[in-house]
Short mmCIF file of C-alpha atoms and ligand atoms in Angstrom, two decimals:
data_model
loop_
_atom_site.label_atom_id
_atom_site.label_comp_id
_atom_site.label_asym_id
_atom_site.label_seq_id
_atom_site.Cartn_x
_atom_site.Cartn_y
_atom_site.Cartn_z
CA MET Y 12 84.62 123.00 154.30
CA MET Y 13 83.33 120.00 152.40
CA ARG Y 14 81.54 122.29 150.01
CA HIS Y 15 84.71 124.30 149.57
CA LEU Y 16 86.69 121.17 148.71
CA ALA Y 17 84.08 120.04 146.22
CA LEU Y 18 84.28 123.40 144.50
CA LEU Y 19 88.06 123.16 144.39
CA ALA Y 20 87.80 119.71 142.83
CA VAL Y 21 85.49 121.02 140.13
CA LEU Y 22 87.75 123.98 139.45
CA SER Y 23 90.86 121.86 139.10
CA ALA Y 24 89.10 119.35 136.86
CA GLY Y 25 88.05 122.31 134.73
CA SER Y 26 91.52 123.71 134.45
CA LEU Y 27 92.96 120.27 133.65
CA ALA Y 28 90.38 119.78 130.93
CA ALA Y 29 90.91 123.21 129.43
CA PRO Y 30 94.15 122.50 127.53
CA LEU Y 31 92.59 119.36 126.05
CA LEU Y 32 89.65 121.38 124.79
CA ARG Y 33 91.80 124.09 123.25
CA GLY Y 34 91.48 124.03 119.47
CA THR Y 35 88.32 121.94 119.59
CA PRO Y 36 85.67 124.32 120.90
CA GLY Y 37 82.78 122.17 119.71
CA THR Y 38 81.19 122.18 116.28
CA LEU Y 39 79.51 124.93 114.33
CA LYS Y 40 76.45 122.87 113.47
CA GLU Y 41 75.80 121.86 117.06
CA ALA Y 42 76.46 125.33 118.43
CA PHE Y 43 73.98 126.99 116.06
CA ALA Y 44 71.41 124.17 115.84
CA PRO Y 45 68.89 126.20 117.92
CA HIS Y 46 69.27 129.15 115.50
CA PHE Y 47 70.04 128.19 111.88
CA HIS Y 48 71.91 125.79 109.59
CA VAL Y 49 75.61 126.44 109.16
CA GLY Y 50 76.78 125.57 105.67
CA ALA Y 51 79.85 125.52 103.45
CA ALA Y 52 80.43 125.76 99.72
CA LEU Y 53 82.56 122.92 98.39
CA ASN Y 54 84.80 123.23 95.36
CA THR Y 55 85.01 120.43 92.83
CA GLU Y 56 88.22 119.03 94.35
CA ILE Y 57 86.66 118.58 97.79
CA LEU Y 58 83.59 117.03 96.14
CA THR Y 59 85.43 114.52 93.98
CA VAL Y 60 88.52 113.53 96.02
CA ALA Y 61 87.05 111.21 98.65
CA ASP Y 62 90.02 111.46 101.05
CA HIS Y 63 90.39 115.23 100.67
CA PRO Y 64 91.59 116.53 104.07
CA ALA Y 65 88.88 119.23 104.23
CA ARG Y 66 86.15 116.54 104.13
CA ALA Y 67 86.54 115.76 107.84
CA LEU Y 68 85.84 119.42 108.65
CA VAL Y 69 82.81 119.44 106.37
CA THR Y 70 81.13 116.47 108.00
CA ARG Y 71 82.05 117.60 111.52
CA HIS Y 72 81.05 121.26 111.38
CA PHE Y 73 78.42 121.83 108.71
CA SER Y 74 74.76 120.89 108.34
CA SER Y 75 74.26 122.28 104.82
CA ILE Y 76 76.40 122.15 101.67
CA THR Y 77 76.48 124.04 98.38
CA ALA Y 78 78.53 123.29 95.27
CA ALA Y 79 80.79 126.29 94.61
CA ASN Y 80 80.63 125.62 90.88
CA ALA Y 81 79.33 122.14 89.98
CA MET Y 82 75.65 123.02 89.48
CA LYS Y 83 76.12 126.28 87.57
CA TRP Y 84 75.00 126.14 83.95
CA GLY Y 85 78.54 126.24 82.48
CA PRO Y 86 80.24 123.58 84.60
CA PHE Y 87 77.11 121.33 84.58
CA ASN Y 88 76.09 121.67 80.93
CA PRO Y 89 79.05 123.16 79.01
CA GLU Y 90 77.81 122.21 75.50
CA PRO Y 91 74.31 121.50 74.23
CA GLY Y 92 73.46 117.96 75.31
CA VAL Y 93 76.73 117.53 77.28
CA TYR Y 94 76.28 117.10 81.04
CA VAL Y 95 79.05 116.87 83.66
CA THR Y 96 77.16 115.43 86.59
CA GLU Y 97 79.83 113.72 88.70
CA PRO Y 98 80.71 116.60 91.08
CA ALA Y 99 77.03 117.53 91.54
CA ASP Y 100 76.11 113.89 92.17
CA ALA Y 101 78.97 113.72 94.69
CA LEU Y 102 77.46 116.68 96.58
CA LEU Y 103 74.21 114.72 96.96
CA THR Y 104 76.01 111.53 98.01
CA LEU Y 105 78.04 113.35 100.66
CA ALA Y 106 75.03 115.25 101.98
CA GLU Y 107 72.84 112.16 102.18
CA ALA Y 108 75.52 110.11 103.94
CA HIS Y 109 75.67 112.76 106.68
CA GLY Y 110 72.12 114.12 106.82
CA MET Y 111 73.07 117.53 105.45
CA GLN Y 112 70.84 120.06 103.69
CA VAL Y 113 71.61 120.47 99.95
CA ILE Y 114 71.63 123.89 98.27
CA GLY Y 115 71.36 124.18 94.48
CA HIS Y 116 73.53 127.04 93.22
CA THR Y 117 72.43 128.43 90.81
CA LEU Y 118 69.83 128.10 88.07
CA PHE Y 119 70.34 131.43 86.26
CA TRP Y 120 73.32 133.78 86.47
CA HIS Y 121 75.07 136.11 84.05
CA GLN Y 122 78.44 134.51 84.89
CA GLN Y 123 79.54 130.93 84.16
CA THR Y 124 76.73 130.53 81.65
CA PRO Y 125 77.95 129.28 78.27
CA ARG Y 126 77.59 131.58 75.29
CA TRP Y 127 75.62 128.96 73.36
CA VAL Y 128 72.70 129.38 75.78
CA PHE Y 129 71.98 132.77 74.20
CA GLN Y 130 72.64 131.74 70.59
CA ASP Y 131 70.80 129.86 67.88
CA VAL Y 132 72.54 127.17 65.78
CA GLN Y 133 73.97 129.78 63.41
CA GLY Y 134 75.44 131.69 66.37
CA GLY Y 135 72.90 134.51 66.08
CA PRO Y 136 70.87 135.84 69.01
CA ILE Y 137 68.20 133.45 70.25
CA SER Y 138 64.53 134.47 70.46
CA ARG Y 139 62.75 135.18 73.71
CA GLU Y 140 60.59 132.03 73.36
CA ALA Y 141 63.59 129.83 72.59
CA LEU Y 142 65.50 131.16 75.63
CA LEU Y 143 62.52 130.58 77.94
CA GLU Y 144 62.28 127.04 76.57
CA ARG Y 145 66.01 126.45 77.17
CA MET Y 146 65.63 127.72 80.76
CA ARG Y 147 62.71 125.36 81.27
CA GLU Y 148 64.66 122.42 79.86
CA ARG Y 149 67.49 123.08 82.34
CA VAL Y 150 65.15 123.18 85.33
CA ARG Y 151 63.18 120.16 84.12
CA LEU Y 152 66.33 118.10 83.79
CA LEU Y 153 67.55 119.13 87.26
CA ALA Y 154 64.10 118.44 88.73
CA LYS Y 155 64.10 114.98 87.17
CA ARG Y 156 67.64 114.16 88.26
CA TYR Y 157 67.59 115.59 91.80
CA GLY Y 158 63.98 116.51 92.60
CA GLU Y 159 63.38 117.00 96.31
CA ARG Y 160 66.91 115.89 97.12
CA VAL Y 161 68.07 119.45 96.45
CA HIS Y 162 66.25 121.30 99.21
CA LEU Y 163 66.61 124.83 97.94
CA TRP Y 164 67.65 126.52 94.68
CA ASP Y 165 69.17 129.92 94.11
CA VAL Y 166 66.82 130.55 91.18
CA VAL Y 167 68.37 133.83 90.07
CA ASN Y 168 71.78 135.09 91.07
CA GLU Y 169 72.82 138.76 90.86
CA ALA Y 170 70.20 140.34 88.56
CA ILE Y 171 70.31 143.78 90.20
CA GLU Y 172 73.05 146.44 90.09
CA ASP Y 173 74.38 148.45 93.06
CA ASP Y 174 72.03 151.35 92.21
CA GLY Y 175 68.96 149.11 92.05
CA SER Y 176 68.64 149.00 88.28
CA LEU Y 177 68.33 145.69 86.45
CA ARG Y 178 71.71 144.27 85.42
CA LYS Y 179 72.32 144.66 81.70
CA SER Y 180 73.13 141.00 81.09
CA ALA Y 181 72.37 138.70 78.17
CA TRP Y 182 69.27 137.66 80.16
CA HIS Y 183 68.15 141.26 80.29
CA ARG Y 184 68.95 141.86 76.60
CA ILE Y 185 66.65 139.03 75.53
CA LEU Y 186 64.00 138.92 78.28
CA GLY Y 187 64.09 142.48 79.60
CA ALA Y 188 62.28 143.09 82.90
CA ASP Y 189 60.60 139.68 82.58
CA PHE Y 190 63.82 137.78 83.31
CA VAL Y 191 63.36 137.41 87.07
CA PRO Y 192 59.58 136.72 87.08
CA GLU Y 193 59.91 134.21 84.22
CA ALA Y 194 62.78 132.46 86.00
CA PHE Y 195 60.66 132.10 89.16
CA ARG Y 196 57.65 131.00 87.12
CA ILE Y 197 59.67 128.23 85.48
CA ALA Y 198 61.29 127.16 88.77
CA GLY Y 199 57.93 127.13 90.55
CA GLU Y 200 56.30 125.06 87.81
CA GLU Y 201 59.11 122.55 87.26
CA LEU Y 202 60.53 121.93 90.74
CA PRO Y 203 58.74 120.00 93.48
CA ALA Y 204 56.67 122.17 95.83
CA SER Y 205 58.92 121.32 98.78
CA VAL Y 206 61.97 122.89 97.12
CA GLN Y 207 62.56 126.44 98.34
CA LEU Y 208 63.11 129.15 95.75
CA ILE Y 209 65.62 131.89 96.53
CA TYR Y 210 66.81 135.16 95.00
CA ASN Y 211 70.54 135.63 95.73
CA ASP Y 212 72.79 138.70 95.39
CA TYR Y 213 75.90 140.46 96.79
CA SER Y 214 76.29 143.83 98.58
CA MET Y 215 72.71 143.64 99.77
CA PHE Y 216 73.46 146.29 102.40
CA LEU Y 217 73.59 148.97 99.66
CA PRO Y 218 70.26 150.81 99.91
CA GLY Y 219 69.84 150.83 96.11
CA ARG Y 220 70.08 147.07 95.74
CA ARG Y 221 68.31 146.33 99.04
CA ASP Y 222 65.24 148.39 98.14
CA ALA Y 223 65.15 147.04 94.58
CA VAL Y 224 65.22 143.46 95.92
CA VAL Y 225 62.36 144.26 98.32
CA THR Y 226 60.37 145.69 95.37
CA MET Y 227 61.21 142.62 93.27
CA VAL Y 228 60.04 140.21 95.99
CA ARG Y 229 56.78 142.10 96.39
CA ASP Y 230 56.31 142.16 92.61
CA LEU Y 231 56.77 138.36 92.42
CA GLN Y 232 54.31 137.91 95.27
CA ALA Y 233 51.77 140.24 93.59
CA ARG Y 234 51.99 138.13 90.43
CA GLY Y 235 51.27 135.00 92.48
CA LEU Y 236 54.76 133.62 91.92
CA ARG Y 237 56.46 131.74 94.72
CA ILE Y 238 59.65 133.06 96.32
CA ASP Y 239 60.65 131.58 99.66
CA GLY Y 240 63.78 133.44 100.52
CA VAL Y 241 66.39 136.07 99.84
CA GLY Y 242 70.06 135.12 99.92
CA MET Y 243 72.55 137.73 101.06
CA GLN Y 244 75.91 136.51 99.79
CA GLY Y 245 78.01 138.13 102.54
CA HIS Y 246 81.35 138.66 100.80
CA TRP Y 247 82.41 141.12 103.46
CA GLY Y 248 85.55 142.70 104.88
CA LEU Y 249 87.14 143.48 108.24
CA ASP Y 250 85.56 146.95 108.35
CA PHE Y 251 82.86 146.68 105.72
CA PRO Y 252 79.85 146.74 105.68
CA ARG Y 253 78.67 148.42 108.86
CA ILE Y 254 76.70 145.97 111.02
CA GLU Y 255 73.69 148.28 111.07
CA ASP Y 256 73.58 148.37 107.25
CA ALA Y 257 73.63 144.57 107.03
CA GLU Y 258 71.00 144.50 109.76
CA ALA Y 259 68.72 146.91 107.88
CA ALA Y 260 68.82 144.57 104.88
CA ILE Y 261 67.98 141.47 106.97
CA VAL Y 262 65.04 143.31 108.53
CA ALA Y 263 63.82 144.68 105.16
CA PHE Y 264 63.87 141.27 103.43
CA ALA Y 265 62.16 139.51 106.33
CA ALA Y 266 59.42 142.17 106.33
CA THR Y 267 58.31 140.92 102.88
CA GLY Y 268 57.46 137.58 104.49
CA VAL Y 269 60.35 135.55 103.04
CA ARG Y 270 63.17 133.83 104.90
CA VAL Y 271 66.69 135.25 104.93
CA HIS Y 272 69.72 133.11 104.02
CA ILE Y 273 73.34 134.20 104.36
CA THR Y 274 74.65 132.28 101.41
CA GLU Y 275 78.34 133.03 100.75
CA LEU Y 276 79.97 134.41 103.88
CA ASP Y 277 83.68 135.23 103.96
CA VAL Y 278 85.69 138.08 105.45
CA ASP Y 279 88.41 139.39 103.14
CA VAL Y 280 91.50 140.42 105.18
CA LEU Y 281 93.45 141.85 102.23
CA PRO Y 282 93.47 145.44 101.02
CA ARG Y 283 90.79 146.32 98.47
CA SER Y 284 89.86 149.62 96.97
CA PRO Y 285 86.23 150.49 97.82
CA ASP Y 286 85.00 149.91 94.26
CA MET Y 287 86.31 146.35 94.48
CA PHE Y 288 83.82 145.36 97.17
CA GLY Y 289 80.92 143.11 96.38
CA ALA Y 290 81.61 140.25 94.05
CA ASP Y 291 81.48 141.67 90.55
CA LEU Y 292 83.63 139.11 88.75
CA ASN Y 293 84.48 141.64 86.02
CA LYS Y 294 86.45 143.77 88.47
CA ARG Y 295 90.05 142.65 88.79
CA ALA Y 296 93.38 144.22 89.75
CA GLN Y 297 97.10 143.30 89.47
CA ILE Y 298 98.95 141.60 92.34
CA SER Y 299 101.57 143.67 94.23
CA PRO Y 300 103.48 143.36 97.55
CA GLU Y 301 101.18 146.07 98.96
CA ASN Y 302 97.96 144.21 98.22
CA ASN Y 303 99.34 140.78 99.18
CA PRO Y 304 100.92 141.35 102.62
CA TYR Y 305 100.21 138.05 104.44
CA THR Y 306 101.94 135.40 102.34
CA ASP Y 307 103.65 133.94 105.46
CA GLY Y 308 100.50 133.78 107.57
CA LEU Y 309 98.22 136.20 109.34
CA PRO Y 310 99.85 138.45 112.00
CA THR Y 311 98.33 137.87 115.46
CA GLU Y 312 96.79 141.32 115.51
CA ILE Y 313 94.88 140.70 112.25
CA GLN Y 314 93.97 137.19 113.34
CA GLU Y 315 92.34 138.69 116.44
CA LYS Y 316 90.66 141.39 114.43
CA LEU Y 317 89.20 138.71 112.17
CA ALA Y 318 87.93 136.77 115.21
CA ARG Y 319 86.29 139.92 116.64
CA ARG Y 320 84.74 140.74 113.26
CA TYR Y 321 83.29 137.24 112.91
CA ALA Y 322 81.95 137.47 116.46
CA GLU Y 323 80.08 140.72 115.72
CA ILE Y 324 78.74 139.29 112.46
CA PHE Y 325 77.42 136.16 114.20
CA ALA Y 326 76.02 138.22 117.05
CA LEU Y 327 73.98 140.05 114.38
CA PHE Y 328 72.79 136.75 112.88
CA VAL Y 329 71.82 135.33 116.27
CA ARG Y 330 69.88 138.52 117.10
CA HIS Y 331 67.87 137.90 113.92
CA ALA Y 332 67.78 134.11 114.11
CA ASP Y 333 63.97 134.27 113.89
CA LYS Y 334 64.41 135.53 110.31
CA ILE Y 335 67.51 133.59 109.22
CA ASP Y 336 67.40 129.94 108.12
CA ARG Y 337 71.01 129.39 107.22
CA VAL Y 338 74.50 130.87 107.24
CA THR Y 339 76.79 129.36 104.59
CA PHE Y 340 80.52 130.06 104.31
CA TRP Y 341 81.92 130.34 100.79
CA GLY Y 342 84.58 127.68 101.29
CA VAL Y 343 85.90 125.50 104.11
CA THR Y 344 89.56 126.46 104.60
CA ASP Y 345 91.60 129.51 103.64
CA GLY Y 346 93.40 127.37 101.07
CA ASP Y 347 90.24 126.61 99.08
CA SER Y 348 88.76 130.13 99.22
CA TRP Y 349 87.95 131.84 95.93
CA LEU Y 350 89.38 135.05 97.51
CA ASN Y 351 92.90 133.79 96.74
CA GLY Y 352 91.96 134.55 93.14
CA PHE Y 353 89.49 137.45 93.39
CA PRO Y 354 89.57 140.40 92.83
CA VAL Y 355 93.33 139.93 92.40
CA ARG Y 356 94.74 136.65 91.11
CA GLY Y 357 97.34 134.70 93.09
CA ARG Y 358 97.07 136.33 96.53
CA THR Y 359 97.23 134.59 99.90
CA ASN Y 360 93.96 135.34 101.65
CA HIS Y 361 92.75 134.22 105.08
CA PRO Y 362 88.97 134.80 105.07
CA LEU Y 363 87.51 131.65 106.70
CA LEU Y 364 87.44 129.87 110.07
CA PHE Y 365 89.99 127.15 109.19
CA ASP Y 366 93.55 127.78 107.99
CA ARG Y 367 95.52 126.20 105.14
CA ALA Y 368 96.53 123.29 107.38
CA ASN Y 369 92.81 122.60 108.09
CA GLN Y 370 93.28 123.86 111.64
CA PRO Y 371 90.70 126.00 113.45
CA LYS Y 372 91.56 129.69 113.70
CA PRO Y 373 90.73 131.90 116.71
CA ALA Y 374 87.70 133.04 114.67
CA LEU Y 375 86.14 129.57 115.02
CA GLU Y 376 86.25 129.77 118.79
CA ALA Y 377 84.92 133.33 118.67
CA VAL Y 378 81.95 132.31 116.49
CA ILE Y 379 81.09 129.29 118.63
CA GLY Y 380 81.42 131.53 121.68
CA VAL Y 381 78.66 133.74 120.29
CA ALA Y 382 76.29 130.77 120.12
CA ALA Y 383 77.14 129.96 123.72
CA GLY Y 384 76.28 133.55 124.68
CA LYS Y 385 79.91 134.45 125.55
C1 LIG A 5 82.84 131.67 92.53
C2 LIG A 5 83.55 130.34 92.74
O1 LIG A 5 83.85 130.17 94.11
C3 LIG A 5 84.83 130.34 91.92
O2 LIG A 5 85.47 129.06 92.01
C4 LIG A 5 84.53 130.66 90.46
O3 LIG A 5 85.73 130.75 89.74
C5 LIG A 5 83.77 131.96 90.34
O4 LIG A 5 82.60 131.89 91.16
N1 LIG A 5 79.18 134.95 93.83
C6 LIG A 5 78.59 133.74 93.57
C7 LIG A 5 79.42 132.52 93.47
O5 LIG A 5 77.36 133.66 93.53
O6 LIG A 5 78.89 131.60 92.55
C8 LIG A 5 80.85 132.85 93.12
O7 LIG A 5 81.61 131.64 93.19
C9 LIG A 5 81.39 133.90 94.05
C10 LIG A 5 80.62 135.18 93.91
#
């Protein structure tokens, strides 16, 4: 009888406590601490407005932060000799005040790189040697300014096409097939040895890109160049990609001996034609009522679908936690997500774990539930 009463007491304490706990199911960083870092990309507003409401979520839930734009070549160094360092410095200050890992995104990309980088003073095409020197100058300056305080750099972003061929970018036009190896050579020589060097790309579940990335990693290794990890961006949808295709990519990258990072996770809930998947910034469409259906909020049914989708995605990551170092969301709240502007400008998207009022969505509870083995 006594035992029975004690059990009753525990049960009623539990049910009393339950409503208090609702909406605060713990924190992402604590829940996944045994498995991997959980990170967020921060836009320039969150970085520079000290009392920005999303800041409280950042420091509570995340153990790793990335600048969504501030460290890219264009925003950081828009004109020769002109450096905009405040938002990038703010990333370091915030991270160091809260013991968070700092991700450098990104050294070399075909987007958000100023045209002058590829031109000589007369505006003509720059030589191969001059471009390599300019790349080295960028890395040297970043190494001097931030050194080991940036723990990991996305050295090259998006150099491979869906079919596995090399992207025909300005980098490729001038450096050809040497672009990626030269980028890793420069990063390896200029950055401190403790800084991890990553290759990052989208739609890594496509066999063409996946296999080309595996070949590229092995090629870098064969040349004696250091590469520590592969970043799978993870701009995914409610039904896309299939979990087994994402899984095959995680397994294939880890088999080369590097670590896997999920670098830009979000789950688009809005309609997209299949060719709009991935994150090719050149692909855009016009807004219409059909492709922007959730301007007044997410219907319960879709909200639950999103939670279930996030749960299956995190179940995959936990199954491969021995290979994965970090899972970073590309944004903090739905309001700051880049998916409100891509691939269609001006839509109302709902791809993250926190809503526009900075409140946790059912998907947060679902994700934390996965860590707890629920
Ligand atoms: C996005 C930023 O979030 C936007 O603010 C910017 O306008 C465009 O770039 N892949 C990447 C990221 O590697 O750098 C991109 O970030 C999203 C796609």
